[in-house]
Each structure stands twice: as structure tokens, then as C-alpha cells.
CSV table of C-alpha atoms in Angstrom, one decimal:
chain,number,residue,atom,x,y,z
A,20,MET,CA,-1.5,8.7,-36.1
A,21,THR,CA,2.6,8.6,-35.8
A,22,THR,CA,5.0,7.5,-33.2
A,23,THR,CA,5.9,10.9,-32.1
A,24,ASP,CA,1.4,12.1,-31.5
A,25,ALA,CA,1.2,9.8,-29.1
A,26,VAL,CA,2.7,7.7,-25.7
A,27,ARG,CA,1.7,4.4,-25.0
A,28,ILE,CA,2.0,3.3,-21.3
A,29,LEU,CA,2.4,-0.6,-20.6
A,30,VAL,CA,0.5,-1.0,-16.5
A,31,PRO,CA,1.8,-4.7,-16.5
A,32,THR,CA,-0.1,-5.3,-13.0
A,33,GLY,CA,-1.1,-3.4,-10.0
A,34,MET,CA,2.4,-3.9,-8.4
A,35,LEU,CA,5.2,-5.3,-8.6
A,36,GLY,CA,5.3,-8.8,-6.6
A,37,GLY,CA,1.5,-9.3,-7.5
A,38,GLY,CA,2.4,-11.7,-11.4
A,39,PHE,CA,0.5,-10.9,-14.2
A,40,PRO,CA,0.5,-14.1,-17.1
A,41,PRO,CA,3.6,-13.5,-19.0
A,42,GLU,CA,1.7,-13.1,-22.7
A,43,THR,CA,0.1,-9.5,-21.4
A,44,VAL,CA,3.1,-8.2,-21.0
A,45,THR,CA,4.4,-9.6,-25.2
A,46,ARG,CA,0.7,-8.1,-26.4
A,47,GLY,CA,1.8,-4.8,-24.8
A,48,LEU,CA,4.9,-4.7,-27.2
A,49,GLU,CA,2.6,-6.2,-30.0
A,50,LEU,CA,0.5,-3.3,-29.6
A,51,GLY,CA,3.3,-0.5,-29.3
A,52,ALA,CA,4.1,0.1,-25.8
A,53,ASP,CA,6.9,3.1,-25.7
A,54,VAL,CA,7.5,2.9,-21.9
A,55,ILE,CA,6.3,-0.1,-19.0
A,56,ALA,CA,5.6,1.7,-15.2
A,57,VAL,CA,4.4,-0.6,-12.3
A,58,ASP,CA,3.7,0.3,-8.8
A,59,GLY,CA,6.3,-1.1,-6.0
A,60,GLY,CA,4.5,-0.4,-3.0
A,61,SER,CA,1.0,0.7,-1.3
A,62,THR,CA,0.7,2.1,2.5
A,63,ASP,CA,-2.7,-0.5,2.5
A,64,SER,CA,-1.1,-2.5,4.4
A,65,GLY,CA,-0.2,0.2,7.7
A,66,PRO,CA,2.3,1.7,9.0
A,67,TYR,CA,4.4,-1.3,10.1
A,68,TYR,CA,6.2,-1.5,6.0
A,69,LEU,CA,7.5,1.4,5.9
A,70,GLY,CA,8.4,2.0,10.2
A,71,ALA,CA,10.4,-1.7,9.5
A,72,GLY,CA,11.7,-0.7,6.3
A,73,ILE,CA,11.3,-4.0,4.5
A,74,ALA,CA,8.7,-5.2,2.2
A,75,LYS,CA,5.1,-7.1,2.2
A,76,THR,CA,5.9,-8.9,-0.8
A,77,ALA,CA,8.2,-11.5,-1.3
A,78,ARG,CA,11.4,-11.5,-2.9
A,79,ALA,CA,10.9,-14.6,-5.7
A,80,ALA,CA,7.7,-12.5,-6.2
A,81,VAL,CA,9.1,-9.3,-6.7
A,82,ALA,CA,12.2,-11.6,-8.7
A,83,ARG,CA,10.0,-13.3,-10.7
A,84,ASP,CA,8.5,-10.2,-12.0
A,85,LEU,CA,11.5,-7.9,-12.6
A,86,ARG,CA,12.3,-10.5,-14.7
A,87,LEU,CA,9.8,-10.7,-17.3
A,88,LEU,CA,9.8,-7.1,-17.0
A,89,LEU,CA,13.8,-6.2,-17.6
A,90,ARG,CA,13.7,-8.9,-20.3
A,91,ALA,CA,10.6,-6.8,-22.6
A,92,ALA,CA,12.0,-3.7,-21.7
A,93,ALA,CA,15.3,-4.9,-23.1
A,94,SER,CA,14.3,-6.7,-26.3
A,95,ALA,CA,11.5,-2.8,-27.1
A,96,GLY,CA,14.1,-1.0,-26.5
A,97,ILE,CA,12.1,1.4,-24.1
A,98,PRO,CA,12.1,2.4,-20.7
A,99,LEU,CA,10.8,0.1,-17.4
A,100,ILE,CA,10.1,2.4,-14.5
A,101,ILE,CA,9.6,1.2,-10.6
A,102,GLY,CA,7.7,3.5,-8.3
A,103,SER,CA,8.4,3.3,-4.7
A,104,CYS,CA,10.4,0.2,-3.9
A,105,GLY,CA,10.7,-2.4,-1.4
A,106,THR,CA,6.6,-1.2,-1.0
A,107,SER,CA,7.6,1.9,1.2
A,108,GLY,CA,9.9,3.6,-0.6
A,109,THR,CA,12.5,3.5,1.9
A,110,ASP,CA,16.5,3.8,0.3
A,111,SER,CA,16.8,0.4,1.8
A,112,GLY,CA,13.7,-0.6,-0.1
A,113,VAL,CA,14.9,0.9,-3.1
A,114,GLU,CA,19.0,-1.0,-2.2
A,115,TRP,CA,16.2,-4.3,-2.1
A,116,VAL,CA,15.0,-4.0,-5.7
A,117,ALA,CA,18.1,-2.8,-6.5
A,118,GLY,CA,19.7,-5.7,-5.7
A,119,ILE,CA,17.6,-8.2,-7.9
A,120,THR,CA,18.0,-6.3,-10.6
A,121,ARG,CA,21.4,-6.4,-10.8
A,122,GLU,CA,21.7,-9.5,-10.0
A,123,ILE,CA,19.0,-10.5,-13.3
A,124,LEU,CA,20.9,-8.5,-15.2
A,125,ALA,CA,23.7,-10.1,-14.9
A,126,GLU,CA,21.9,-13.7,-15.3
A,127,GLU,CA,20.6,-12.8,-18.4
A,128,ASP,CA,23.5,-10.5,-20.0
A,129,LEU,CA,21.2,-7.7,-19.7
A,130,SER,CA,23.5,-4.5,-20.6
A,131,LEU,CA,20.7,-1.6,-18.9
A,132,ARG,CA,21.7,1.5,-17.1
A,133,VAL,CA,19.3,2.1,-14.0
A,134,ALA,CA,18.9,4.9,-12.2
A,135,THR,CA,18.1,4.6,-8.5
A,136,ILE,CA,16.5,7.6,-7.0
A,137,TYR,CA,16.4,8.1,-3.1
A,138,SER,CA,13.3,9.2,-1.0
A,139,SER,CA,14.5,9.0,2.5
A,140,GLN,CA,14.7,12.2,4.9
A,141,LYS,CA,16.3,12.2,8.2
A,142,ALA,CA,14.6,14.4,10.3
A,143,ALA,CA,17.6,17.1,11.0
A,144,ASP,CA,17.5,17.3,7.7
A,145,LEU,CA,13.5,19.0,7.9
A,146,ALA,CA,13.4,20.5,10.8
A,147,GLY,CA,14.5,24.3,9.0
A,148,LEU,CA,12.2,23.1,6.2
A,149,PRO,CA,9.2,25.0,5.9
A,150,ILE,CA,6.2,21.7,6.7
A,151,ARG,CA,2.3,22.2,6.3
A,152,PRO,CA,-0.1,19.7,8.3
A,153,LEU,CA,-3.2,18.1,6.0
A,154,PRO,CA,-6.4,17.6,8.1
A,155,PRO,CA,-7.0,16.0,10.3
A,156,ALA,CA,-3.6,16.1,10.7
A,157,GLY,CA,-2.0,19.5,13.2
A,158,PRO,CA,1.2,21.2,13.3
A,159,LEU,CA,4.5,19.2,13.5
A,160,ASP,CA,7.1,19.2,16.7
A,161,ALA,CA,10.7,18.1,16.4
A,162,ALA,CA,9.6,15.6,19.1
A,163,THR,CA,7.2,13.7,16.4
A,164,LEU,CA,10.2,14.1,13.9
A,165,GLU,CA,12.8,11.9,16.2
A,166,SER,CA,10.5,9.9,16.7
A,167,CYS,CA,9.7,8.4,12.8
A,168,GLU,CA,11.8,5.3,12.9
A,169,ASN,CA,11.2,6.1,8.5
A,170,ILE,CA,10.3,8.8,7.0
A,171,VAL,CA,10.0,9.2,3.2
A,172,GLY,CA,9.2,11.8,0.5
A,173,MET,CA,6.4,11.3,-1.9
A,174,MET,CA,7.9,11.9,-5.4
A,175,GLY,CA,6.3,14.2,-8.0
A,176,HIS,CA,7.1,12.7,-12.0
A,177,GLU,CA,10.1,15.0,-11.8
A,178,PRO,CA,12.7,12.7,-10.5
A,179,ILE,CA,11.9,10.0,-12.5
A,180,VAL,CA,12.2,12.5,-15.6
A,181,ALA,CA,16.0,14.2,-14.5
A,182,ALA,CA,16.7,10.8,-14.6
A,183,LEU,CA,15.5,8.7,-17.7
A,184,ALA,CA,16.7,12.6,-18.9
A,185,ALA,CA,20.4,11.4,-17.9
A,186,GLY,CA,19.9,8.3,-19.8
A,187,ALA,CA,18.8,5.5,-17.6
A,188,ASP,CA,17.1,2.0,-19.2
A,189,VAL,CA,15.5,1.6,-16.3
A,190,VAL,CA,14.1,4.3,-13.1
A,191,LEU,CA,13.8,1.9,-9.4
A,192,ALA,CA,11.9,4.8,-7.9
A,193,GLY,CA,11.9,6.1,-4.2
A,194,ARG,CA,8.2,6.3,-2.7
A,195,ALA,CA,7.0,7.9,-5.3
A,196,THR,CA,3.1,8.8,-6.1
A,197,ASP,CA,0.9,6.4,-8.2
A,198,THR,CA,-0.2,8.2,-11.4
A,199,ALA,CA,4.0,9.6,-11.3
A,200,VAL,CA,4.6,6.8,-11.9
A,201,ALA,CA,3.1,6.0,-14.9
A,202,ALA,CA,2.6,10.1,-15.8
A,203,ALA,CA,6.6,10.8,-16.7
A,204,TYR,CA,7.1,9.3,-19.6
A,205,PRO,CA,4.7,11.0,-21.4
A,206,LEU,CA,4.8,14.4,-19.7
A,207,MET,CA,8.3,14.2,-20.7
A,208,LYS,CA,7.5,13.1,-24.4
A,209,GLY,CA,5.5,16.4,-23.9
A,210,MET,CA,2.3,14.9,-23.5
A,211,PRO,CA,-0.6,17.6,-21.8
A,212,ALA,CA,-0.5,17.2,-18.5
A,213,GLY,CA,-4.4,16.4,-18.1
A,214,PRO,CA,-4.4,12.6,-20.5
A,215,ALA,CA,-1.5,12.8,-19.0
A,216,TRP,CA,-2.2,12.8,-15.4
A,217,HIS,CA,-5.6,11.0,-15.4
A,218,ALA,CA,-4.9,8.6,-17.8
A,219,ALA,CA,-1.6,7.5,-14.7
A,220,LYS,CA,-5.1,7.4,-12.0
A,221,ILE,CA,-6.8,5.0,-14.3
A,222,VAL,CA,-3.9,2.5,-15.1
A,223,GLU,CA,-2.0,2.6,-11.6
A,224,CYS,CA,-3.6,-0.5,-10.5
A,225,GLY,CA,-3.5,-2.2,-13.6
A,226,GLY,CA,-6.2,-4.0,-14.8
A,227,GLN,CA,-8.1,-2.6,-11.9
A,228,CYS,CA,-9.9,-0.4,-14.1
A,229,THR,CA,-10.8,-3.5,-16.0
A,230,THR,CA,-13.8,-6.3,-16.0
A,231,ASN,CA,-11.4,-8.8,-15.5
A,232,PRO,CA,-8.9,-7.4,-12.5
A,233,ARG,CA,-7.3,-11.2,-12.2
A,234,ALA,CA,-6.2,-10.3,-15.7
A,235,GLY,CA,-3.0,-8.9,-16.2
A,236,GLY,CA,-2.4,-5.2,-17.1
A,237,VAL,CA,-3.5,-1.9,-19.2
A,238,LEU,CA,-2.3,0.0,-22.8
A,239,ALA,CA,-3.2,3.5,-21.6
A,240,THR,CA,-2.4,5.2,-25.2
A,241,ILE,CA,-2.0,9.7,-24.6
A,242,ASP,CA,-2.2,11.7,-26.5
A,243,ALA,CA,-2.9,15.7,-27.3
A,244,ASP,CA,-6.6,15.6,-27.7
A,245,GLY,CA,-7.1,12.4,-24.5
A,246,PHE,CA,-6.6,8.8,-23.5
A,247,THR,CA,-7.2,4.8,-24.5
A,248,ILE,CA,-7.7,3.0,-22.0
A,249,GLU,CA,-7.7,-1.3,-23.3
A,250,PRO,CA,-6.8,-5.3,-21.2
A,251,LEU,CA,-3.9,-6.5,-22.1
A,252,ASP,CA,-5.8,-9.7,-21.7
A,253,PRO,CA,-8.1,-10.4,-25.1
A,254,ALA,CA,-10.6,-11.6,-23.6
A,255,ALA,CA,-10.7,-8.9,-21.3
A,256,ALA,CA,-12.6,-5.6,-21.2
A,257,CYS,CA,-12.7,-1.9,-20.5
A,258,THR,CA,-16.0,0.3,-19.9
A,259,PRO,CA,-17.1,3.2,-19.8
A,260,THR,CA,-18.3,2.5,-16.0
A,261,SER,CA,-15.2,0.4,-15.4
A,262,VAL,CA,-12.7,2.9,-16.3
A,263,ALA,CA,-14.7,6.2,-14.7
A,264,ALA,CA,-15.0,3.9,-11.4
A,265,HIS,CA,-11.3,3.8,-10.8
A,266,MET,CA,-11.8,7.3,-10.4
A,267,LEU,CA,-12.9,6.7,-7.1
A,268,TYR,CA,-10.6,4.4,-5.8
A,269,GLU,CA,-8.5,5.9,-3.2
A,270,THR,CA,-9.2,9.7,-3.6
A,271,VAL,CA,-11.7,11.4,-1.7
A,272,ASN,CA,-13.3,13.6,-4.2
A,273,PRO,CA,-13.9,11.7,-7.3
A,274,PHE,CA,-13.2,14.3,-9.7
A,275,THR,CA,-10.2,15.9,-8.2
A,276,MET,CA,-6.8,15.1,-6.6
A,277,ARG,CA,-4.2,16.6,-6.0
A,278,GLU,CA,-0.5,15.9,-7.3
A,279,PRO,CA,3.1,17.4,-5.8
A,280,ALA,CA,2.9,20.0,-8.7
A,281,GLY,CA,-0.8,20.4,-9.1
A,282,THR,CA,-4.6,18.8,-9.4
A,283,ILE,CA,-5.7,16.7,-12.0
A,284,GLU,CA,-10.2,17.7,-12.3
A,285,VAL,CA,-11.4,15.1,-14.3
A,286,GLY,CA,-15.3,16.5,-13.0
A,287,ASP,CA,-15.2,17.9,-17.5
A,288,ALA,CA,-14.3,13.9,-18.7
A,289,VAL,CA,-16.0,11.9,-21.0
A,290,TYR,CA,-15.7,8.2,-21.5
A,291,THR,CA,-16.3,6.7,-24.3
A,292,ALA,CA,-17.1,3.3,-25.7
A,293,LEU,CA,-14.7,3.0,-29.5
A,294,ASP,CA,-15.2,-0.6,-29.3
A,295,PRO,CA,-16.2,-3.5,-26.7
A,296,ARG,CA,-13.2,-3.5,-24.6
A,297,ARG,CA,-11.7,0.5,-25.9
A,298,VAL,CA,-12.3,3.0,-23.4
A,299,ARG,CA,-12.0,7.0,-25.1
A,300,VAL,CA,-11.5,9.7,-21.9
A,301,THR,CA,-11.6,13.2,-23.6
A,302,GLY,CA,-12.0,16.5,-20.7
A,303,SER,CA,-9.7,16.0,-18.3
A,304,ARG,CA,-7.2,19.7,-17.0
A,305,PHE,CA,-4.6,19.5,-14.9
A,306,GLU,CA,-4.4,22.5,-12.5
A,307,VAL,CA,-0.8,23.9,-11.8
A,308,ALA,CA,-0.4,24.6,-8.0
A,309,ASP,CA,1.5,28.1,-6.4
A,310,GLN,CA,3.3,26.6,-4.6
A,311,HIS,CA,4.9,22.6,-5.0
A,312,THR,CA,4.6,20.0,-2.3
A,313,ILE,CA,6.0,17.0,-1.2
A,314,LYS,CA,3.8,15.2,0.7
A,315,LEU,CA,5.5,13.9,3.8
A,316,GLU,CA,5.2,9.9,5.5
A,317,GLY,CA,6.5,7.9,8.7
A,318,ALA,CA,5.7,5.4,11.3
A,319,ARG,CA,6.8,5.1,14.6
A,320,ILE,CA,7.1,2.2,17.3
A,321,THR,CA,4.1,2.9,19.9
A,322,GLY,CA,4.5,-1.0,21.6
A,323,TYR,CA,5.6,-4.7,21.3
A,324,GLN,CA,2.5,-7.5,20.8
A,325,THR,CA,1.6,-10.8,21.7
A,326,MET,CA,-1.2,-12.4,20.2
A,327,SER,CA,-3.1,-14.9,21.0
A,328,PHE,CA,-6.0,-17.0,18.8
A,329,THR,CA,-9.5,-19.0,20.5
A,330,ALA,CA,-12.4,-21.2,18.6
A,331,VAL,CA,-15.2,-20.5,20.5
A,332,ARG,CA,-18.2,-23.4,19.1
A,333,ASP,CA,-20.5,-24.1,22.0
A,334,PRO,CA,-23.4,-23.1,21.6
A,335,HIS,CA,-24.2,-21.2,24.6
A,336,ILE,CA,-21.6,-19.0,24.5
A,337,LEU,CA,-22.3,-18.4,21.2
A,338,GLY,CA,-25.9,-17.3,22.0
A,339,GLN,CA,-24.6,-14.6,24.7
A,340,ILE,CA,-21.5,-13.8,22.9
A,341,GLU,CA,-21.4,-10.2,24.2
A,342,THR,CA,-21.8,-11.1,27.6
A,343,TRP,CA,-18.9,-13.3,27.3
A,344,ALA,CA,-16.5,-11.0,25.9
A,345,ALA,CA,-17.2,-8.8,28.3
A,346,LEU,CA,-16.9,-10.6,30.8
A,347,LEU,CA,-13.2,-12.4,29.2
A,348,ARG,CA,-12.0,-8.2,28.9
A,349,LYS,CA,-13.0,-7.8,32.5
A,350,MET,CA,-11.4,-11.1,34.4
A,351,ILE,CA,-7.4,-10.3,32.0
A,352,THR,CA,-8.1,-7.4,33.9
A,353,GLU,CA,-8.1,-8.6,37.2
A,354,TRP,CA,-6.1,-11.4,36.7
A,355,VAL,CA,-3.3,-8.9,35.1
A,356,SER,CA,-3.3,-6.4,38.3
A,357,ASN,CA,-3.0,-9.3,40.7
A,358,THR,CA,-0.8,-11.4,38.7
A,359,LEU,CA,1.9,-8.6,36.9
A,360,ALA,CA,1.3,-5.6,39.0
A,361,LEU,CA,0.5,-3.9,36.2
A,362,GLY,CA,-2.7,-1.1,35.4
A,363,PRO,CA,-4.4,0.3,32.4
A,364,ALA,CA,-1.9,2.9,31.9
A,365,ASP,CA,1.3,-0.4,31.8
A,366,TYR,CA,-0.4,-2.0,28.8
A,367,ASP,CA,-3.7,-2.6,26.7
A,368,PHE,CA,-5.3,-4.7,25.2
A,369,ASP,CA,-7.5,-5.5,22.0
A,370,ILE,CA,-10.4,-9.2,22.3
A,371,ARG,CA,-11.4,-9.1,18.4
A,372,LEU,CA,-15.1,-11.5,17.7
A,373,TYR,CA,-13.8,-12.9,14.6
A,374,GLY,CA,-17.8,-14.3,12.7
A,375,TYR,CA,-19.6,-12.3,14.4
A,376,ASP,CA,-18.5,-8.3,15.0
A,377,ALA,CA,-14.3,-7.7,14.3
A,378,ILE,CA,-15.1,-5.5,11.2
A,379,LEU,CA,-18.0,-3.2,12.0
A,380,GLU,CA,-18.5,-4.2,15.1
A,381,LYS,CA,-22.0,-2.5,16.2
A,382,LEU,CA,-22.5,-1.0,12.9
A,383,ASP,CA,-24.0,-4.1,11.6
A,384,PRO,CA,-24.9,-6.3,14.4
A,385,SER,CA,-25.8,-9.7,13.6
A,386,PRO,CA,-29.6,-10.7,14.2
A,387,VAL,CA,-28.9,-14.6,15.1
A,388,PRO,CA,-26.2,-15.9,17.4
A,389,PRO,CA,-23.3,-16.9,15.3
A,390,ARG,CA,-22.7,-20.8,14.2
A,391,GLU,CA,-19.0,-20.7,16.0
A,392,VAL,CA,-16.7,-17.8,16.9
A,393,GLY,CA,-12.8,-17.1,16.5
A,394,VAL,CA,-11.6,-14.8,20.1
A,395,MET,CA,-8.4,-12.7,19.1
A,396,LEU,CA,-6.7,-11.4,21.8
A,397,LEU,CA,-4.6,-8.9,20.8
A,398,VAL,CA,-2.0,-7.1,24.1
A,399,GLN,CA,0.1,-4.0,23.2
A,400,ALA,CA,3.0,-2.8,25.6
A,401,PRO,CA,6.4,-1.4,26.3
A,402,THR,CA,8.2,-4.7,26.2
A,403,GLN,CA,8.0,-7.8,24.7
A,404,GLU,CA,8.3,-9.5,27.7
A,405,THR,CA,5.2,-7.8,29.2
A,406,ALA,CA,3.0,-7.7,26.8
A,407,THR,CA,3.6,-12.1,26.5
A,408,ALA,CA,3.3,-11.8,29.8
A,409,VAL,CA,-0.4,-10.3,28.9
A,410,ALA,CA,-0.9,-12.8,27.4
A,411,LYS,CA,0.0,-16.4,29.4
A,412,VAL,CA,-2.2,-14.6,31.7
A,413,ALA,CA,-4.3,-14.4,29.6
A,414,ASN,CA,-3.9,-18.2,28.4
A,415,PRO,CA,-6.1,-19.9,31.1
A,416,LEU,CA,-9.7,-17.4,30.8
A,417,MET,CA,-9.0,-18.1,26.1
A,418,LEU,CA,-9.5,-21.6,27.0
A,419,HIS,CA,-12.3,-22.3,30.0
A,420,LEU,CA,-13.8,-19.3,30.2
A,421,PRO,CA,-17.7,-19.8,30.8
A,422,THR,CA,-20.0,-17.3,30.4
A,423,PRO,CA,-21.6,-16.4,34.1
A,424,ASP,CA,-24.6,-19.1,34.2
A,425,MET,CA,-23.1,-21.9,33.4
A,426,ASP,CA,-21.8,-24.4,35.7
A,427,TYR,CA,-18.9,-26.5,34.1
A,428,LEU,CA,-15.5,-25.6,32.6
A,429,PRO,CA,-16.2,-25.1,28.8
A,430,SER,CA,-13.0,-26.2,27.0
A,431,LEU,CA,-12.8,-23.9,23.8
A,432,ALA,CA,-9.4,-24.4,21.2
A,433,PHE,CA,-6.5,-22.6,20.5
A,434,ALA,CA,-5.2,-22.2,16.8
A,435,THR,CA,-1.7,-22.5,17.5
A,436,SER,CA,0.2,-24.2,20.5
A,437,PRO,CA,2.6,-22.3,21.6
A,438,ALA,CA,-0.4,-20.2,22.1
A,439,GLU,CA,0.5,-17.1,22.1
A,440,THR,CA,2.5,-15.4,19.4
A,441,GLU,CA,4.9,-13.0,19.3
A,442,ARG,CA,4.0,-10.2,17.1
A,443,GLY,CA,7.4,-7.7,17.1
A,444,ALA,CA,7.0,-3.5,17.6
A,445,ALA,CA,4.4,-2.3,16.2
A,446,TYR,CA,4.2,1.0,14.6
A,447,GLU,CA,1.6,3.8,13.5
A,448,PHE,CA,1.2,6.5,10.8
A,449,VAL,CA,2.4,9.6,12.6
A,450,LEU,CA,3.2,12.8,9.2
A,451,ASN,CA,0.1,13.5,7.3
A,452,HIS,CA,2.2,16.6,6.4
A,453,VAL,CA,3.8,18.3,3.2
A,454,VAL,CA,7.0,20.6,2.8
A,455,GLU,CA,6.8,23.8,0.3
A,456,VAL,CA,9.8,23.2,-1.8
A,457,ASP,CA,12.1,25.6,-4.3
A,458,SER,CA,12.9,22.4,-6.8
A,459,PRO,CA,10.5,19.5,-6.7
A,460,THR,CA,14.1,17.1,-7.1
A,461,SER,CA,15.9,19.4,-3.9
A,462,LEU,CA,14.3,15.9,-1.4
A,463,PHE,CA,15.3,13.8,-4.0
A,464,ARG,CA,18.4,11.5,-4.7
A,465,ILE,CA,19.5,10.6,-7.8
A,466,ASP,CA,22.2,7.6,-8.9
A,467,LEU,CA,23.7,6.7,-12.6
A,468,GLU,CA,25.9,4.6,-11.7
A,469,GLY,CA,24.8,2.7,-8.5
A,470,LEU,CA,24.1,-0.4,-10.4
A,471,GLN,CA,27.3,-0.2,-13.0
């Protein structure tokens, strides 16, 4: 098979800043990688990063990964594609990654042409477009759009292809589907859509489709009939199970997945072990949609939070921890009413019992009392001042509240001093909608000169 018959995608890690062994990238280049693709973001960590427009990853971690990848791309003369820059893919996230890239290119004396693709959207620009909800969301109104601190459109492969076709060596994209980042180059080179999109889905998280996800990334080789996956660490392996299982990740249906341009169909896919380390996949299809759509993501402020955390080791309290927690909720409500003259409409709070039922609550009851419990109080109010005031009113209760049958005041253990930690603004996702577009690139702005 000649190099024109296949495209090899090197995916070093599941997320830029997540780290990877440098030698695995070297191995990928030795195996003939044609492009390096890596995701730079996610919504997995909640709406804060989109709402605030900041990254969840440390700048030093992103710079470390970027330096290695820019060197690798330059030495091999192959493109580097990064999607959803700065975690949420806002324009500020793209600029943040672009700034780091600019510094590295200067320090390493690398001459690479960089394209930035911006995906932030203005509420006023979206108001007149055909927008429809995805289940379970309802119709979108102008007030919801205007309430968002940040809105992004999730691009498919087309804007990335446009940047590559214009001569970019490095593409720094705003919010993009995880798969579009890896599918763009093989689609640009004429590889069939079924194998290209399916392979992109499997490799989106790097080594997660291998038997050792911590060992580094993977290489996907896409050709006219299917694709082959192998890990970049010689000690790791891909198996038919580890590869096929990744279609269960972040999908409603493990046999189909919607992209802006259509739907990946893998119900007829066959996963075959070529040897102990490599898997061959055939039978994937891609069905082009009648209407191209761009998914919108938006986050708005819901209030401001203050958190306190105390620990219970008293066996008497632990033996009736649910009774104690119910009393704590009741007492906080009464004390806040009497002290701050606030009612249920003025604030909200949650008590979570870590080590007992904070994660699954009643879905997984414990048959025995816990050995110790961490009690988290999370207060939310329209202002930070109010949230902190409520938490401070609750402070004595978090420190000394007895059970109803105790004739003494216990001493519990705050984790920090001061006990109250102001978390700042809290956000929620409010958009689960798609925009119908005539052009797959119309909502995105491509700048080829941003770093020159």
C-alpha cells in the first residue's frame, strides 16, 4: 500500500495538557503519521469553563504538550490540529492557546503557518436563524440566548479543512466535535467518510481504546476499505473489545452518532485482531444528513456559591447520620430565617455526606454505619455576600450540632480555616439546540494571519 492509499492519524492524548510520553509521539512519526490531531477541551467538567471563558488545564501543562507536538509536526512536515482550544472553545480559549503557541514558535525558531478558527456566537446574530431544540430541551427564546455569558457553535470538519487547504501548518480551532478534529485531514485527502468518522470516534480519547490508557496515544490508519488502530506504546495493545467499547463512550446509541454533516453508522462494523496489538475495522458507514446543523452550547450565571466542609468521626452521630443531616438542614433553615431574615426563595443550600451517600444517595444504601463522613455544605444565592453570610450562620452547627438524643455538644472537624470558601459565580448549561445552516463554515471565522 502506497502512502497515497491511506492516511495515518497520530493522536497523542485525549486532551491537550493531559500529558503523554514523548517517545510515543516519536514512534508515531516513525510509523509514518500524516497528521497529528488532539482535542483541547470538553464539557465533561461542567458549565463553569464555558461560562467563565477560561481553561481547566494548567498553562504549563498545555505548553509542555504543545512544545512537543509543534516540534514533532515541524520535524515531520505534517499538520497539527487542535480542537476546542481552551477547554470550551470560546474565542478567548483560542487566543489563550494561540498565545502559548506564539511563544513556543519563537523560542524554538519554528516557521509554521498557524490558522485560528473562532466559534463564539453573539445572541443577536443567532436570534434570526432557524434554531430547533434537541430532546429534552424546549423551544429557545431570546431571553435565554441573552442570558448566556458565552455561546459557542460546535463545528464539524469543514472549517478545519478550509484552514488546511489555505496552507495552515497548525490549526487552532474553537469548539469542535471531538471526532471532527481527527476526521478532517483524512476526509480532505479523499478517504471514505465511514471509516474516517468511525476511526475518529475511536481515537478521540487517545489511549482510552487500548489496554493501558495511561501509556500514551494511538495511530489510526484509514484506507478505502476500513481502518486499523494500534497503540503508540509497544507494551500496550488494542483488542476488538477495547476498540469496539469506545463506541459506548459519550453516545446515546453505541451503533450511531450524529455529526453536523450526518450520522456515523457502525451497526455492521466488524472488529478483527490482526495480531496481539492491532485491530482492523471494516463495515463502517456515514449517512449524509438532509440538513447540516451546528450544535449550540451556552452557559449562564445562576448565582454565587460558598462552600464549607466538616468531618464527622463521632460513632454516635455516624450511627444515625441521616437523622443528624435532617436536623442540620432544619436548623440551618431556622437560624438563617431568624438571623438574616431570609426565606427559601432568597437562597438555596445542599448538604452532601461524602463517605456515606453523596454520590448515589438512595440508589445504593449502605447496610452498615460509615467509619467517618465528610459533610459538605454548598450554599447558593443571588450574591456572594448572601451565600457567605448563610454559610457563616451555619458554621456553629457544622462544628457542634448533636443528634436529638445527645446530652453533650460534639466537636466536629472543619477542613480549613476559615471554614467558608467562596466559589464565585455558578453556571448552568442552557442551550441544547442546533442551528440549521446553508454553509458548514458560515458561523465560524478563520484567521490565517493571527500569529504571523
